[in-house]
C-alpha positions in Angstrom: -2.4 -10.1 -6.7 -4.4 -10.4 -3.5 -7.9 -9.6 -4.8 -10.0 -11.5 -7.3 -10.9 -8.3 -9.1 -7.2 -7.8 -10.0 -7.4 -10.9 -12.2 -9.9 -9.0 -14.5 -7.6 -6.0 -14.6 -4.7 -8.3 -15.5 -6.6 -9.9 -18.3 -7.7 -6.5 -19.7 -4.1 -5.1 -19.6 -2.7 -8.2 -21.3 -5.3 -8.0 -24.0 -4.6 -4.3 -24.5 -0.9 -4.7 -24.9 0.3 -4.6 -28.5 3.3 -6.9 -29.0 4.5 -6.5 -25.5 5.4 -9.4 -23.3 2.5 -10.8 -21.2 2.8 -9.8 -17.6 3.2 -12.8 -15.2 0.6 -13.4 -12.5 1.9 -13.3 -9.0 -0.6 -14.3 -6.3 0.3 -13.2 -2.8 -0.5 -15.0 0.4 -3.7 -13.9 2.0 -1.8 -13.3 5.3 0.2 -10.6 3.5 -3.0 -9.0 2.4 -4.4 -9.1 6.0 -1.2 -7.6 7.4 -1.1 -4.8 4.9 -4.8 -4.0 5.4 -4.4 -3.9 9.2 -1.3 -1.7 9.1 -2.7 0.9 6.7 -6.1 1.0 8.5 -4.3 1.6 11.8 -2.3 4.4 10.3 -5.3 5.9 8.5 -7.5 5.7 11.6 -4.8 7.3 13.8 -4.4 10.1 11.3 -8.1 10.6 11.0 -8.5 11.1 14.8 -5.4 13.3 15.1 -6.3 15.6 12.2 -10.1 15.9 12.6 -10.5 15.5 16.3 -13.4 13.3 15.6 -14.0 9.9 17.2 -12.5 6.8 15.6 -16.1 5.4 15.1 -16.6 8.0 12.4 -13.7 6.8 10.3 -15.7 4.2 8.3 -18.1 6.8 6.9 -15.2 9.1 5.9 -13.3 6.4 4.1 -16.0 4.2 2.6 -14.7 1.3 4.7 -15.9 -1.4 2.3 -13.8 0.1 -0.5 -10.8 1.2 1.5 -7.6 -0.6 0.5 -3.9 -0.2 0.6 -1.9 0.6 -2.5 0.1 -1.9 -4.5 3.2 0.0 -3.5 2.5 -0.6 0.1 2.1 -4.3 -0.6 5.4 -4.3 -2.4 7.3 -2.6 0.4 5.8 -4.9 3.1 6.6 -8.0 0.9 10.2 -6.8 0.4 10.6 -6.2 4.2 9.5 -9.7 4.7 11.9 -11.4 2.4 14.9 -9.2 1.9 18.0 -8.5 4.1 17.9 -4.8 3.2 15.2 -2.8 1.4 15.9 0.4 -0.7 12.8 2.1 -2.1 12.9 4.6 -4.9 10.3 6.6 -6.6 7.6 7.2 -4.0 5.8 10.5 -4.3 4.1 11.5 -7.5 4.3 14.1 -10.3 0.8 15.5 -10.6 0.9 15.1 -14.4 1.7 11.3 -14.1 -0.9 8.6 -14.7 -2.2 6.7 -11.8 -1.7 3.4 -13.6 0.5 2.8 -16.6 -2.5 1.3 -18.5 -5.0 4.1 -18.1 -5.2 7.8 -18.7 -6.5 8.5 -15.2 -4.3 11.1 -13.5 -6.0 11.6 -10.1 -5.4 9.3 -7.2 -8.0 6.8 -6.1 -10.0 7.7 -3.0 -9.8 4.2 -1.7 -6.2 4.6 -0.8 -4.9 6.8 2.1 -1.5 7.6 0.8 -0.7 10.0 3.6 -1.3 7.2 6.1 1.0 4.9 4.0 3.7 7.6 4.0 3.5 7.7 7.8 4.0 4.0 7.9 7.0 4.3 5.5 8.6 6.9 7.8 8.2 4.6 10.8 9.5 1.7 8.8 12.6 3.7 8.0 13.3 5.5 11.2 11.4 3.8 14.1 10.3 0.3 13.1 9.7 -0.6 16.7 6.7 1.7 16.7 4.8 -0.3 14.0 1.9 -2.2 15.6 1.3 -5.8 14.5 5.0 -6.2 13.6 6.3 -4.9 17.0 4.5 -7.6 19.0 5.2 -10.5 16.5 8.9 -10.8 17.2 9.6 -10.4 13.5 12.9 -8.5 12.9 12.7 -6.0 10.1 15.7 -5.4 7.8 17.1 -1.9 7.4 14.8 0.1 5.1 15.8 3.3 3.2 13.6 5.5 1.2 15.1 7.7 -1.5 12.8 10.5 -2.4 
């Protein structure tokens, strides 16, 4: 978890579970949160300018900047790239009939995520990691990453 609101969701989910094991709480470093936020905003902003032809200054109105956030999958991939010698990712992409979260009936995706921007990041992570800003200049060496779609 990187956001205080997620503690509420965790409590609700654990209270709703019937006989299942209680999920552990994992709190992530705020620097991981900041890195994920910067990377996904960069990719989202770049995609917005490329696809709309509008100036970058209009991006905040289009994406409700205060609510915009990366997905938990994005956070998991970045965390794995930071601690593993090799990263293999399975299951990205979504069946339209699947639920957004396992604990709700909601099927549509949340507008606060830009999944297409995240997918662009994943493609770069897999095939051209040297192109990823913020990581490229840090001197951090990424492990090999493979996505199985």
